[in-house]
PDB file of C-alpha atoms in Angstrom:
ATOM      1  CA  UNK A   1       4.585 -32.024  -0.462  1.00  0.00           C
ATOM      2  CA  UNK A   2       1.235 -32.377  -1.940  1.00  0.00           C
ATOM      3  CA  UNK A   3       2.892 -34.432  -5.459  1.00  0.00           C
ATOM      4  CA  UNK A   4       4.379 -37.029  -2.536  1.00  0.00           C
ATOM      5  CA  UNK A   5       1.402 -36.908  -0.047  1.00  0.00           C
ATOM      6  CA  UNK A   6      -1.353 -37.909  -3.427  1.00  0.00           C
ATOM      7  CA  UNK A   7       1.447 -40.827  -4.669  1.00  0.00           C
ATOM      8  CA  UNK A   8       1.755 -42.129  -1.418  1.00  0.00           C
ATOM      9  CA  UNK A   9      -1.840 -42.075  -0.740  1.00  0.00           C
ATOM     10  CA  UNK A  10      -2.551 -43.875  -3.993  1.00  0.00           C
ATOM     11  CA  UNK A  11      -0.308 -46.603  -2.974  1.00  0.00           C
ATOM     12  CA  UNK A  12      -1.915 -47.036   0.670  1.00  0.00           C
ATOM     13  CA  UNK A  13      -4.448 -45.032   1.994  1.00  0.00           C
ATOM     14  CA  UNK A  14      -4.688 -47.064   5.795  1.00  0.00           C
ATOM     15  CA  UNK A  15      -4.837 -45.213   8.776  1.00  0.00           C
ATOM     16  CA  UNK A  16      -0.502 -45.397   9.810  1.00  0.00           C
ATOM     17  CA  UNK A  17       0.043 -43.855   6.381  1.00  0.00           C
ATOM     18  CA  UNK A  18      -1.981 -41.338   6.651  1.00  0.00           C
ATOM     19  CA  UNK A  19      -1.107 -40.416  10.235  1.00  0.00           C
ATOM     20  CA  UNK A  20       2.072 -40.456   8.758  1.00  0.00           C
ATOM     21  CA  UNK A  21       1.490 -38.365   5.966  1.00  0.00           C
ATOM     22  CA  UNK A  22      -1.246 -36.032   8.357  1.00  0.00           C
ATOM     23  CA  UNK A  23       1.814 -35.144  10.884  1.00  0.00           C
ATOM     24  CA  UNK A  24       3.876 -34.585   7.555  1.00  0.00           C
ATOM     25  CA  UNK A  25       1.422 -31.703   6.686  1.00  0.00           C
ATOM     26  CA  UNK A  26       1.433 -30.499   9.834  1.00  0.00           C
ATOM     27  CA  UNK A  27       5.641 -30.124  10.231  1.00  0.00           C
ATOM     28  CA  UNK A  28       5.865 -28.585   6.503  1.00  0.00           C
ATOM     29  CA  UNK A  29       3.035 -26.115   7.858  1.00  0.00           C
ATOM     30  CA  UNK A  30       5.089 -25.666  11.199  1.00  0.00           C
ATOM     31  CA  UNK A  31       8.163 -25.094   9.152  1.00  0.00           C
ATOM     32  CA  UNK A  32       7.979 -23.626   6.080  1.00  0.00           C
ATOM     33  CA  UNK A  33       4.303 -22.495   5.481  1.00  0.00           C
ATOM     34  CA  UNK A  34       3.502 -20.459   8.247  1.00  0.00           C
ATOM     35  CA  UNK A  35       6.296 -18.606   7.966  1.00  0.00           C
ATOM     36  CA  UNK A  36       5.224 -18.000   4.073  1.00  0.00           C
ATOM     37  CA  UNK A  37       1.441 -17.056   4.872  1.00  0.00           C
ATOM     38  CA  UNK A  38       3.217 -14.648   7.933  1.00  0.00           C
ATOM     39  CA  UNK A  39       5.306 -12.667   5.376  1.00  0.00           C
ATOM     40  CA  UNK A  40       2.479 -12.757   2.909  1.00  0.00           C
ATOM     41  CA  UNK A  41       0.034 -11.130   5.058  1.00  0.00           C
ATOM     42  CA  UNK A  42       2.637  -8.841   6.849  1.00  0.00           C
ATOM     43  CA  UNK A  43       4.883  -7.913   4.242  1.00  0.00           C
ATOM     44  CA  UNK A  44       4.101  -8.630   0.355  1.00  0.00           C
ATOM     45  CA  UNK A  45       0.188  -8.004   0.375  1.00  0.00           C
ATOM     46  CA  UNK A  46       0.219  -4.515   2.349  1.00  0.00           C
ATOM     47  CA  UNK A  47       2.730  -3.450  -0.252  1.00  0.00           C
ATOM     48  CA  UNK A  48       0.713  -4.748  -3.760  1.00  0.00           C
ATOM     49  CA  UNK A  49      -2.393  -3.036  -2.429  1.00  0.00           C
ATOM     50  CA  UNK A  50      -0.637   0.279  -1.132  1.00  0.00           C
ATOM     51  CA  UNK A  51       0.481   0.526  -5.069  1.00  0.00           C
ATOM     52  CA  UNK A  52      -2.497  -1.009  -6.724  1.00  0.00           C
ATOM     53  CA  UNK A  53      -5.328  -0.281  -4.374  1.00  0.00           C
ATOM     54  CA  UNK A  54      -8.046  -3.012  -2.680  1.00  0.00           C
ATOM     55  CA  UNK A  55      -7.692  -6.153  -4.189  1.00  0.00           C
ATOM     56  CA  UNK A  56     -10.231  -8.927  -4.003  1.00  0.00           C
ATOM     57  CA  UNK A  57      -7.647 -11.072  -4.640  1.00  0.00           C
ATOM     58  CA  UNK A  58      -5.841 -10.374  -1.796  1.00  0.00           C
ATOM     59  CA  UNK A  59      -8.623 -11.103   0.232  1.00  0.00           C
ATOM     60  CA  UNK A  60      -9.309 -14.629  -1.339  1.00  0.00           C
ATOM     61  CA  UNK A  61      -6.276 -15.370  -0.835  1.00  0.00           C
ATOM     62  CA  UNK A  62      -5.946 -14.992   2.908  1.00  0.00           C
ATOM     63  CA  UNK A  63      -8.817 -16.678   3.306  1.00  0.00           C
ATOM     64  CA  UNK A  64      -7.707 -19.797   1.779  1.00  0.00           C
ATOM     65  CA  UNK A  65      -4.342 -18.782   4.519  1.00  0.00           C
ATOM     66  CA  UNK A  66      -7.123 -19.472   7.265  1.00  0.00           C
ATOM     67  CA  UNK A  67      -8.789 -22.618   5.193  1.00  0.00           C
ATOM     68  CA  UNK A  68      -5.476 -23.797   5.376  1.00  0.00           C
ATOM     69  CA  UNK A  69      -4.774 -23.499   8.780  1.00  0.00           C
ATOM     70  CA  UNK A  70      -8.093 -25.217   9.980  1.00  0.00           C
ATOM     71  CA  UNK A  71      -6.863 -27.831   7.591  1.00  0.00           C
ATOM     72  CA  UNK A  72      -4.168 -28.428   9.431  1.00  0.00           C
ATOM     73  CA  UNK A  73      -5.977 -27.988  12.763  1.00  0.00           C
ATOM     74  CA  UNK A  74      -8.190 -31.095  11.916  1.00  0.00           C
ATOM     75  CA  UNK A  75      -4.859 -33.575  10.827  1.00  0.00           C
ATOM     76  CA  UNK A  76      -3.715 -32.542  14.480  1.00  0.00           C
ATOM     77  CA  UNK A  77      -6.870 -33.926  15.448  1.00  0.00           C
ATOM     78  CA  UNK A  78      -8.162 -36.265  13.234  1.00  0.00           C
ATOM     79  CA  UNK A  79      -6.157 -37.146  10.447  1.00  0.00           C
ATOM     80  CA  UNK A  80      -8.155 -38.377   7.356  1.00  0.00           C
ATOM     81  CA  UNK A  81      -7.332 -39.254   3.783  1.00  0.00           C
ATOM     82  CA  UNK A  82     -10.454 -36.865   3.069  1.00  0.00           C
ATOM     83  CA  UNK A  83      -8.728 -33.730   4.691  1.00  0.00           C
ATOM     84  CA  UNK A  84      -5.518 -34.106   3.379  1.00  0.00           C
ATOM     85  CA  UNK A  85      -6.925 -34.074  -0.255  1.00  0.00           C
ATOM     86  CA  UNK A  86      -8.440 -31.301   0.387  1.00  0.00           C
ATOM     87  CA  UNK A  87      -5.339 -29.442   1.732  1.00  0.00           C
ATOM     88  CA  UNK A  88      -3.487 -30.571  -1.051  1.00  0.00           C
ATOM     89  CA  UNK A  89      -5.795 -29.537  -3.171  1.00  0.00           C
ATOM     90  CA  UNK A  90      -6.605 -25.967  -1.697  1.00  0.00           C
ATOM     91  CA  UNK A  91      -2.756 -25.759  -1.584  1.00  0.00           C
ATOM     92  CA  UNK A  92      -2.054 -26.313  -5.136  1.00  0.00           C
ATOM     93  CA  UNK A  93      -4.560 -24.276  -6.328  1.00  0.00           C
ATOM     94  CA  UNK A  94      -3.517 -21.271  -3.902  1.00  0.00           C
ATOM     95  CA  UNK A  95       0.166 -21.476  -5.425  1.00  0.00           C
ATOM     96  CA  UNK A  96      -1.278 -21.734  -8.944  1.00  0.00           C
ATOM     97  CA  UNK A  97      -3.480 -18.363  -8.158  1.00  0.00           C
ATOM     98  CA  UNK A  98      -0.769 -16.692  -6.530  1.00  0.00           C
ATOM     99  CA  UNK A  99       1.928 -17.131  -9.295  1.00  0.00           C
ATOM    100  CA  UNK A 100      -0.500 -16.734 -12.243  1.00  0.00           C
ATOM    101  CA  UNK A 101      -2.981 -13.777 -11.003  1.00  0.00           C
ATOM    102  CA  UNK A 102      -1.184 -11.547  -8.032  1.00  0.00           C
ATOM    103  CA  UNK A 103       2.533 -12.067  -8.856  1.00  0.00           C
ATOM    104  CA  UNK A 104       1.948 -11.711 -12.801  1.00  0.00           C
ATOM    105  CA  UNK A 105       0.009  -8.216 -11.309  1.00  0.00           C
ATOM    106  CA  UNK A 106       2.186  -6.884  -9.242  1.00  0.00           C
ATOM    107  CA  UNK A 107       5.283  -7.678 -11.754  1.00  0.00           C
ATOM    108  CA  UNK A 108       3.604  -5.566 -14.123  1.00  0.00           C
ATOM    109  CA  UNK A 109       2.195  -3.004 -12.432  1.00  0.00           C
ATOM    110  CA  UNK A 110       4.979  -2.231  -9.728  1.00  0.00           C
ATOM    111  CA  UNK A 111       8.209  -0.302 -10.201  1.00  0.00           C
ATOM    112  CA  UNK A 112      11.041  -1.912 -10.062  1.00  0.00           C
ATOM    113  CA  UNK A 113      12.506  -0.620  -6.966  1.00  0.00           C
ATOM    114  CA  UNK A 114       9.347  -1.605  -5.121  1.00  0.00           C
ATOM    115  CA  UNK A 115       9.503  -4.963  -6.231  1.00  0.00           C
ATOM    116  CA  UNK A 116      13.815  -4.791  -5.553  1.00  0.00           C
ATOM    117  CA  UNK A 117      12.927  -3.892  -1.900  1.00  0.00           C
ATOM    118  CA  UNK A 118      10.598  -6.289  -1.354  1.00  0.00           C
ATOM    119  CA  UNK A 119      12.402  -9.207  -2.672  1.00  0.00           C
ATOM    120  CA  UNK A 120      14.709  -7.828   0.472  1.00  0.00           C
ATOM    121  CA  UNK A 121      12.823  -7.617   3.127  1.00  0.00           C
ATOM    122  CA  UNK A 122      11.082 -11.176   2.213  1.00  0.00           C
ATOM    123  CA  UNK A 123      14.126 -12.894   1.914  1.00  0.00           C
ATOM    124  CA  UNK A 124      15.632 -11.677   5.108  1.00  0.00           C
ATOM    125  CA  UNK A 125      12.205 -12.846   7.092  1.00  0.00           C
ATOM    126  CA  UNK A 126      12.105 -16.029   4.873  1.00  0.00           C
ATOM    127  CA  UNK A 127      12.968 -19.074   6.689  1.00  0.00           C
ATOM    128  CA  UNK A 128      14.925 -21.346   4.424  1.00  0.00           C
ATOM    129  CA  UNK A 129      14.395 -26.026   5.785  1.00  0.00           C
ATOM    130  CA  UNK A 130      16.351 -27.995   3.674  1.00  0.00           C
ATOM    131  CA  UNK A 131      14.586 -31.423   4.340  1.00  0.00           C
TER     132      UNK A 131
END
């Protein structure tokens, strides 16, 4: 989403496009993202800090969950080539963070059978949008 929302907004950034692109965000956050940040928060996070303890991380990252969300609050609202930069932005990064520092960390650090279950229970609350 955010590769195709940056290209198109090179080629035009006026006001239908990125309405367009604005109510975009907001269905892929309807869709597919919400449903990610719910089994995040409900389901993978509880279970890396039950094993490993507090994490900062964790933290962080659910913040940038709620950053997100307001993001997508204001493109309801107002959509603006500004905000959906910055979503794009905060997105990419969160993905990069997540892969690279908590998944990396909990790959190493949690037995197999925790991680086994877990891929389990995520993919049977995991919605699945072929668009």
């Amino acid at each position: 989403m955010c590769v195709l929302t940056r290209r198109s907004l090179r080629e035009d950034a006026g006001a239908a496009n990125v309405a367009r692109l604005a109510q975009r965000a907001v269905d892929r956050y309807e869709l597919e993202l919400s449903n990610h940040f719910e089994i995040e928060e409900q389901i993978l996070f509880p279970a890396i800090e039950t094993a490993l303890g507090k994490l900062p991380l964790v933290d962080s990252l659910i913040a940038e969950h709620r950053e997100m969300e307001g993001l997508i609050e204001q493109l309801r609202c107002a959509p603006s080539e500004v905000l959906l930069e910055r979503l794009c932005g905060l997105l990419a990064e969160h993905i990069r963070r997540e892969e690279k520092e908590l998944f990396e960390m909990a790959q190493s650090r949690l037995p197999e059978p925790i991680l086994r279950q877990l891929g389990i229970v995520i993919e049977q609350k995991a919605v699945r949008i072929c668009l």
